[in-house]
mmCIF file of C-alpha atoms and ligand atoms in Angstrom:
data_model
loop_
_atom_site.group_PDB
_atom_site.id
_atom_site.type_symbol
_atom_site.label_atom_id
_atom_site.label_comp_id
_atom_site.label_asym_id
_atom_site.label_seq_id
_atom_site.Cartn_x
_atom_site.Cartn_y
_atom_site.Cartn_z
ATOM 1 C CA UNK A 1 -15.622 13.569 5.363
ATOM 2 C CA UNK A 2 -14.312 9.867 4.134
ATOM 3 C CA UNK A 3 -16.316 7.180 4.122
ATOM 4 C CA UNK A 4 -13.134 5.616 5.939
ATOM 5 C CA UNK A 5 -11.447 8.063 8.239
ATOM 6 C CA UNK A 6 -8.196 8.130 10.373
ATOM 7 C CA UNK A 7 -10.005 6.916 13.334
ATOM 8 C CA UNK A 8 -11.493 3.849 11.793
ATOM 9 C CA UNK A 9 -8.737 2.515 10.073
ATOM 10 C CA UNK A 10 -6.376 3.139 13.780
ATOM 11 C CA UNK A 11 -8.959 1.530 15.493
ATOM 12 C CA UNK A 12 -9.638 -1.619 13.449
ATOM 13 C CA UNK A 13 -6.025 -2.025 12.777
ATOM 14 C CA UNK A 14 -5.405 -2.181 16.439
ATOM 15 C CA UNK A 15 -8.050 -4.707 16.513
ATOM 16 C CA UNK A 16 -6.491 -6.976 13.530
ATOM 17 C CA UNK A 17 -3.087 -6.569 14.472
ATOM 18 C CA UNK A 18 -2.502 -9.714 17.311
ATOM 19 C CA UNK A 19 -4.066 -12.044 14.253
ATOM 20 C CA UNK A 20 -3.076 -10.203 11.908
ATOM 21 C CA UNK A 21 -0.228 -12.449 10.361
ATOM 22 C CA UNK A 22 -1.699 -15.352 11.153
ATOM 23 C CA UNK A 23 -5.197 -14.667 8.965
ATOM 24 C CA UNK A 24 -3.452 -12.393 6.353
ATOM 25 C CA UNK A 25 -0.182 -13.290 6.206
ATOM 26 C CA UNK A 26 -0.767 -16.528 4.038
ATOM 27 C CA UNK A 27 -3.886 -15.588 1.677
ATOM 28 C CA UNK A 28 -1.889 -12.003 0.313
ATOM 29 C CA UNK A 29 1.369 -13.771 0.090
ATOM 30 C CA UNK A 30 1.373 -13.907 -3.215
ATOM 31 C CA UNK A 31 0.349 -10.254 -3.922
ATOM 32 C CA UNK A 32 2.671 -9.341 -1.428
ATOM 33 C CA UNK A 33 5.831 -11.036 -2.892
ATOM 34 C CA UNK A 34 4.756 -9.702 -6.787
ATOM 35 C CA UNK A 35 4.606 -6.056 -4.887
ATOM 36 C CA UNK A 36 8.008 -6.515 -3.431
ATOM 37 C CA UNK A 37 9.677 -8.169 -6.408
ATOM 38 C CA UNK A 38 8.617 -5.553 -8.439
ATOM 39 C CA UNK A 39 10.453 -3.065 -5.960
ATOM 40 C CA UNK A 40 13.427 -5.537 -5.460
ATOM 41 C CA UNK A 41 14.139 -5.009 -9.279
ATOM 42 C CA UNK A 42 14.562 -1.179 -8.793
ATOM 43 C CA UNK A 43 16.513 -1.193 -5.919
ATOM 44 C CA UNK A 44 17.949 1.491 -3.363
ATOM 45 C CA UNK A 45 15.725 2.980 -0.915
ATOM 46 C CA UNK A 46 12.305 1.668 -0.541
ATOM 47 C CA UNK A 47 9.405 2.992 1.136
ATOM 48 C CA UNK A 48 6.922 0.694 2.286
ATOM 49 C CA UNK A 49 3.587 3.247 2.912
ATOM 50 C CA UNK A 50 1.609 0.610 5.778
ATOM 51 C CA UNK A 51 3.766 -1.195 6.006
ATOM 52 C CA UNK A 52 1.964 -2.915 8.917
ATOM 53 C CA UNK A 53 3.225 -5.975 11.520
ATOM 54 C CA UNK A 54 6.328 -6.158 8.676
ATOM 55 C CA UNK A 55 5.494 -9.217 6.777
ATOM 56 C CA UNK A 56 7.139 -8.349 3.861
ATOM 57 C CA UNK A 57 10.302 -8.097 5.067
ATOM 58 C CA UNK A 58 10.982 -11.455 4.173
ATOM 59 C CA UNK A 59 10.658 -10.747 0.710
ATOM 60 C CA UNK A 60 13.508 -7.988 0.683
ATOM 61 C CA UNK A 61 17.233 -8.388 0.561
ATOM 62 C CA UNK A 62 20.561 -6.351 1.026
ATOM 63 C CA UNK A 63 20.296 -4.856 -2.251
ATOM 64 C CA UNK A 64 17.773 -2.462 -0.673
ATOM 65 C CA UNK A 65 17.384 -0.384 2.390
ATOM 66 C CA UNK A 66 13.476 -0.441 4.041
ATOM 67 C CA UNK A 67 11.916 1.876 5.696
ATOM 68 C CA UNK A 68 8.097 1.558 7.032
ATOM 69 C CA UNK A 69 5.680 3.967 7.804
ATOM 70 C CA UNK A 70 2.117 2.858 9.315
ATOM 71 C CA UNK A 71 -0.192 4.686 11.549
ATOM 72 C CA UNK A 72 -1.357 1.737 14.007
ATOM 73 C CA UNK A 73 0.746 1.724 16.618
ATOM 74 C CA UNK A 74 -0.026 -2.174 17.574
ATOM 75 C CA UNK A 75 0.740 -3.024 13.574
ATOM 76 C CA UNK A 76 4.309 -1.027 14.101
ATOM 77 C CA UNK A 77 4.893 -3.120 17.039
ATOM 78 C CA UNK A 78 4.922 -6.585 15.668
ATOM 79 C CA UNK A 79 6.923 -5.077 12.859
ATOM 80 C CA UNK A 80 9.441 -3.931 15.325
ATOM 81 C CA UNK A 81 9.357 -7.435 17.008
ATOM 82 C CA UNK A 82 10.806 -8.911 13.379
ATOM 83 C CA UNK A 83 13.306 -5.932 12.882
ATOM 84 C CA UNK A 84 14.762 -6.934 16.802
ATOM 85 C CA UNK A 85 14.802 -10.529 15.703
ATOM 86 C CA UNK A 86 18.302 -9.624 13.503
ATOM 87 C CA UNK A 87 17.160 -11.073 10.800
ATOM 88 C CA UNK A 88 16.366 -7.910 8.539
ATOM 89 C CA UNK A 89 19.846 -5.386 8.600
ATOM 90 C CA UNK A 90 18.385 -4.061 5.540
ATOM 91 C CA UNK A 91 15.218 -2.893 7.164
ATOM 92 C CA UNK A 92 16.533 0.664 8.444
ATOM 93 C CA UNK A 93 13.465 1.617 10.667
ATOM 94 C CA UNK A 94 9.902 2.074 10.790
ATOM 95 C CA UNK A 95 8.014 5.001 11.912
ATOM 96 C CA UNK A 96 4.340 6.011 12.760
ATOM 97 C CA UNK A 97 3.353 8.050 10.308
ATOM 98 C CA UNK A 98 0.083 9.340 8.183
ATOM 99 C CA UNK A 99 0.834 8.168 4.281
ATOM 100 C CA UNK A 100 -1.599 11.503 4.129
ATOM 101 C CA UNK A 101 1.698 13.691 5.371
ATOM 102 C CA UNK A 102 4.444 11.731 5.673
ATOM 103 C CA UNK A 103 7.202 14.633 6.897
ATOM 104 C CA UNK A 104 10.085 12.932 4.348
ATOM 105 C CA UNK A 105 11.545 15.417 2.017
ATOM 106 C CA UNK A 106 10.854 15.425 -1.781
ATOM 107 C CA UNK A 107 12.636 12.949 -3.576
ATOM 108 C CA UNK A 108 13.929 10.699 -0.849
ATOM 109 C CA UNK A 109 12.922 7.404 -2.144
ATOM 110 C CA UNK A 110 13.756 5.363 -5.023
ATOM 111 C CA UNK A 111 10.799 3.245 -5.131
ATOM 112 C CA UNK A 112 7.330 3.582 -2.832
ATOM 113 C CA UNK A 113 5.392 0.222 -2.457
ATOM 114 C CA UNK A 114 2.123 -0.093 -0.409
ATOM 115 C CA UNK A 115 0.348 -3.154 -0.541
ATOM 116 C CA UNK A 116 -3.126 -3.725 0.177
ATOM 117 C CA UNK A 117 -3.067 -0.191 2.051
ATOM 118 C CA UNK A 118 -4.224 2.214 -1.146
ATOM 119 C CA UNK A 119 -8.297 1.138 -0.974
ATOM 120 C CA UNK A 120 -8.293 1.859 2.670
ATOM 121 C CA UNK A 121 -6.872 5.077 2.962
ATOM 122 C CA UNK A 122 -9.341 7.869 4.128
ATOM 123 C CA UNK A 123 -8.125 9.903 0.767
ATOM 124 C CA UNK A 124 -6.368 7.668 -1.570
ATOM 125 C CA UNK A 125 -5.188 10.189 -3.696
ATOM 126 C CA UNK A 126 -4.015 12.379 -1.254
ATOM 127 C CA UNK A 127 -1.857 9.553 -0.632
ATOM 128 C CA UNK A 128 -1.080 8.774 -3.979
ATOM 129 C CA UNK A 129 0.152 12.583 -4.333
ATOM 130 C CA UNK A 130 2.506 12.090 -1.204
ATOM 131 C CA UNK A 131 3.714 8.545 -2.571
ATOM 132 C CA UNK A 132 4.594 10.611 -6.155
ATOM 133 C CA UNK A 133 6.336 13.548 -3.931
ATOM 134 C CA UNK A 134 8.524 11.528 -1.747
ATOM 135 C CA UNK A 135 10.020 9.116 -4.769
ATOM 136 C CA UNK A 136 12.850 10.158 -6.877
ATOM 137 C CA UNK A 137 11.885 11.030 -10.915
ATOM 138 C CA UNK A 138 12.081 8.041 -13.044
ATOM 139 C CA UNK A 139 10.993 5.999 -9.550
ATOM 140 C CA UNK A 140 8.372 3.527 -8.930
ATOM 141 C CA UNK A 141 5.778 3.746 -7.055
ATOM 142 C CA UNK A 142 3.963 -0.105 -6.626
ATOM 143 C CA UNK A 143 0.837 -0.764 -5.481
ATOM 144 C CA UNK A 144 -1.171 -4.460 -4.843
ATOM 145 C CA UNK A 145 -4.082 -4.915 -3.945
ATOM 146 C CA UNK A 146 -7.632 -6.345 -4.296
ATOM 147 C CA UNK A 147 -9.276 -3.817 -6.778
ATOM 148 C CA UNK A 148 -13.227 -4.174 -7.579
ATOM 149 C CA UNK A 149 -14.245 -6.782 -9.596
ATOM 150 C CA UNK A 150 -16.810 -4.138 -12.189
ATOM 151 C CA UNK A 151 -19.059 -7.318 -12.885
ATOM 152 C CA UNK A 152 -20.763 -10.431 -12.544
ATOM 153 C CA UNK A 153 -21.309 -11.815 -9.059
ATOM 154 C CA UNK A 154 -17.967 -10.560 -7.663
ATOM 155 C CA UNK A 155 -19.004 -7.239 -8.228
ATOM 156 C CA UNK A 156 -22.430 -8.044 -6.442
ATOM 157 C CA UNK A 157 -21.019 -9.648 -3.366
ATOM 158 C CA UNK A 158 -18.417 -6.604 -3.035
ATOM 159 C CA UNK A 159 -20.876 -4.473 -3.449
ATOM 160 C CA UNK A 160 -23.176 -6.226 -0.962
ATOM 161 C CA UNK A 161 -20.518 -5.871 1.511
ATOM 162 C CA UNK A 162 -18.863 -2.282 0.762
ATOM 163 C CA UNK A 163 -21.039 -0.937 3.967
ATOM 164 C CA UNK A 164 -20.669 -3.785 5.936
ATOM 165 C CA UNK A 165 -16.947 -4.109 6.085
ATOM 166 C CA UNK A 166 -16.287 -0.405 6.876
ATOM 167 C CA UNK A 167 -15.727 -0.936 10.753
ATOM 168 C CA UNK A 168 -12.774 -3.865 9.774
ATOM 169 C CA UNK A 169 -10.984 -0.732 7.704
ATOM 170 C CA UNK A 170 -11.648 -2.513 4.316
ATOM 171 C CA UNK A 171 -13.005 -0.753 1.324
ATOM 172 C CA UNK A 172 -13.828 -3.910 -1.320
ATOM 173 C CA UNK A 173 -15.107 -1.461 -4.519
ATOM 174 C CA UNK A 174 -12.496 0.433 -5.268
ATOM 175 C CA UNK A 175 -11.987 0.354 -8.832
ATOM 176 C CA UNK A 176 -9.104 0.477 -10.744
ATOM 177 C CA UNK A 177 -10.424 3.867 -12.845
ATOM 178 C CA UNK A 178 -9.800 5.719 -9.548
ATOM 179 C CA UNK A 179 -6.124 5.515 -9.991
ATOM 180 C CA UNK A 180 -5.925 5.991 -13.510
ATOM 181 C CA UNK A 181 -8.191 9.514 -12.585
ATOM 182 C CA UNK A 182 -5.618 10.318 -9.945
ATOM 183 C CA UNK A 183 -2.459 10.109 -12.392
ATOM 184 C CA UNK A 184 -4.317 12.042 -15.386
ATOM 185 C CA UNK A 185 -5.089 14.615 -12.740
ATOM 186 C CA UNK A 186 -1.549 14.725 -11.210
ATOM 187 C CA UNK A 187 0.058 14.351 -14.381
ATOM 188 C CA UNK A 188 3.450 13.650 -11.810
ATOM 189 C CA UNK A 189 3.213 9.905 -12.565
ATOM 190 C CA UNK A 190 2.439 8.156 -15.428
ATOM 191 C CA UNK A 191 0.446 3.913 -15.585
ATOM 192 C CA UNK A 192 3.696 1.473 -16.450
ATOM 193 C CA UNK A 193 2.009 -1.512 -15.607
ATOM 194 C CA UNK A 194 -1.468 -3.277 -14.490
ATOM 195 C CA UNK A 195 -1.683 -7.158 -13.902
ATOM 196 C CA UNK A 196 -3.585 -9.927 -11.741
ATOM 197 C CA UNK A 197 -1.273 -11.922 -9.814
ATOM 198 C CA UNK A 198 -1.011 -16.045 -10.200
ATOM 199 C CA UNK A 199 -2.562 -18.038 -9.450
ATOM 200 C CA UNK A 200 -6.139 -17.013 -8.554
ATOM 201 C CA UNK A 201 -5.944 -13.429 -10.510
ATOM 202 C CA UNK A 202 -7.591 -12.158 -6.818
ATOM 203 C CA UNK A 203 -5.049 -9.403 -6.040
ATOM 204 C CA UNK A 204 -3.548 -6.610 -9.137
ATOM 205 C CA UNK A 205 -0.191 -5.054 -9.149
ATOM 206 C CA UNK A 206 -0.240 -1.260 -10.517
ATOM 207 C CA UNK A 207 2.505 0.408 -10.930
ATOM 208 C CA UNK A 208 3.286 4.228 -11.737
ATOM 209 C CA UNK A 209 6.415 5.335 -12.734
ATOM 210 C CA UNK A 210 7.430 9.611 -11.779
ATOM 211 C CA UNK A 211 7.821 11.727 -14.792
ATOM 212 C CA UNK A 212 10.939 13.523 -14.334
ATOM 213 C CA UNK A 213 10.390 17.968 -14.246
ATOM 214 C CA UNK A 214 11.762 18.150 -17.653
ATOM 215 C CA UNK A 215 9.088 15.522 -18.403
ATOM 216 C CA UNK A 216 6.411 17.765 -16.942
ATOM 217 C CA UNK A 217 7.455 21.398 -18.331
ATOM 218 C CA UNK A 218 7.975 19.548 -22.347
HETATM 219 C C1 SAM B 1 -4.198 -4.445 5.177
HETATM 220 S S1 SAM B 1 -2.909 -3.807 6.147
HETATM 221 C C2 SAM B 1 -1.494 -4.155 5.099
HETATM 222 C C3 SAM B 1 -0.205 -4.275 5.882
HETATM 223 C C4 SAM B 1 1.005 -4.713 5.059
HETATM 224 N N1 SAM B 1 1.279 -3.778 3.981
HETATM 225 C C5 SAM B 1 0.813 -6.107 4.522
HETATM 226 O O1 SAM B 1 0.876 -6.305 3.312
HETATM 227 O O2 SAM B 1 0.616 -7.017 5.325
HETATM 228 C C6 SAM B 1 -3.089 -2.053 5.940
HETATM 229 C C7 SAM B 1 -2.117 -1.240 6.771
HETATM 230 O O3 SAM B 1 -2.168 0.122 6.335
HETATM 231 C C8 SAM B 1 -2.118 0.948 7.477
HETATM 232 N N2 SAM B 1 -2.671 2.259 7.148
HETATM 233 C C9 SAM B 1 -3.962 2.557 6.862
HETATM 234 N N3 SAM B 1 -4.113 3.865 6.618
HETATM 235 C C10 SAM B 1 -2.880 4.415 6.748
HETATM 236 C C11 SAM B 1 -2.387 5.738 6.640
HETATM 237 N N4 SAM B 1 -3.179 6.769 6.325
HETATM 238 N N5 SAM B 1 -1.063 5.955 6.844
HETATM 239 C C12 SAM B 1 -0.241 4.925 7.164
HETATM 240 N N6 SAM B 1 -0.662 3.639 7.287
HETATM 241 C C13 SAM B 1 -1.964 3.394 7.088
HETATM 242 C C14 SAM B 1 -2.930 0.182 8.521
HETATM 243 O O4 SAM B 1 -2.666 0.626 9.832
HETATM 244 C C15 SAM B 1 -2.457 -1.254 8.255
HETATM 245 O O5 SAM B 1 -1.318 -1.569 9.006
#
């Protein structure tokens, strides 16, 4: 049993999503844009694993086609408000759908992007496994987020409120070691890249690239 399970996350995702872009689409801009930019420069078909009320979809263009999987059907709603709008062609659709078994054939994607989603999941690298299946070898898989801060008083306060912030669907210390652990133990997708995003340094981009069969069996 996760400390954050299917049923919270739905339920305070429901909650969030009518102020949702109004409290969270401003202060993650910034991670949100590196996340997408990052995605932008590989191209093709993108996955965007909760993907929520769509607020990135401003930061896309027609070099890419979008599709969105969340599992809060309130989030998917607003997102399908923006898609009806006409103002995202490239967005091809979004679905409800568990990042834990998304039903997408091997291989589909070219690059898999989930920001601020992988600290939340109930198993994030059960996810992390299904992000690495579902993107092509030599594909990205991109990731932003807020990751814990390991010490000093940003580390106390986030530890302070790890319990406390369970019932909004937010898991505040998860470190950054729990993703390196999940690629030495899938050993399908290798660390490319770790940074903190301008200006503030709050949010960090990580990004794993798939290691091709050939790769694997050398
Ligand atoms: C903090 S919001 C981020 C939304 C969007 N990516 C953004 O940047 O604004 C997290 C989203 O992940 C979704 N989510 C959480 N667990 C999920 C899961 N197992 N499968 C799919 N989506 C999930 C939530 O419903 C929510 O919409």
């Amino acid at each position: 049993m996760s400390d954050l399970d299917r049923n919270i996350v739905e339920r305070a995702y429901a909650r969030w999503a009518p102020i949702y872009d109004a409290v969270c689409g401003p202060v993650m801009v910034q991670g949100r844009r590196a996340a997408a930019q990052a995605a932008r420069a590989v191209g093709g078909r993108i996955l965007e694993v909760g993907v929520g009320t769509g607020l990135s979809f401003d930061d896309y263009d027609a070099s890419t086609e979008i599709t969105g999987i969340d599992l809060c059907e309130p989030m998917l709603a607003k997102a399908r408000t923006k898609i009806a709008s006409g103002r995202y062609p490239y967005v091809k659709d979004v679905l409800l759908m568990d990042a834990h078994a998304m039903s997408f054939a091997d291989a589909t994607f070219d690059c898999v992007v989930a920001q601020f989603v992988i600290t939340l999941v109930a198993d994030p690298e059960q996810v992390l496994s299904q992000c690495r299946r579902v993107v092509k070898p030599g594909g990205k898989i991109v990731l932003v987020n807020h990751l814990y801060s390991e010490r000093g008083a940003a580390a106390a306060i986030e530890r302070w409120a790890a319990k406390r912030t369970r019932n909004l669907g937010l898991r505040p210390e998860f470190p950054f070691a729990r993703l390196v652990s999940w690629a030495q133990a899938d050993r399908g997708a290798r660390l490319i890249e770790r940074r903190k995003i301008a200006p503030f340094g709050v949010y960090t981009l990580v990004c794993f690239e798939r290691i091709g069969e050939g790769a694997l069996a050398a």
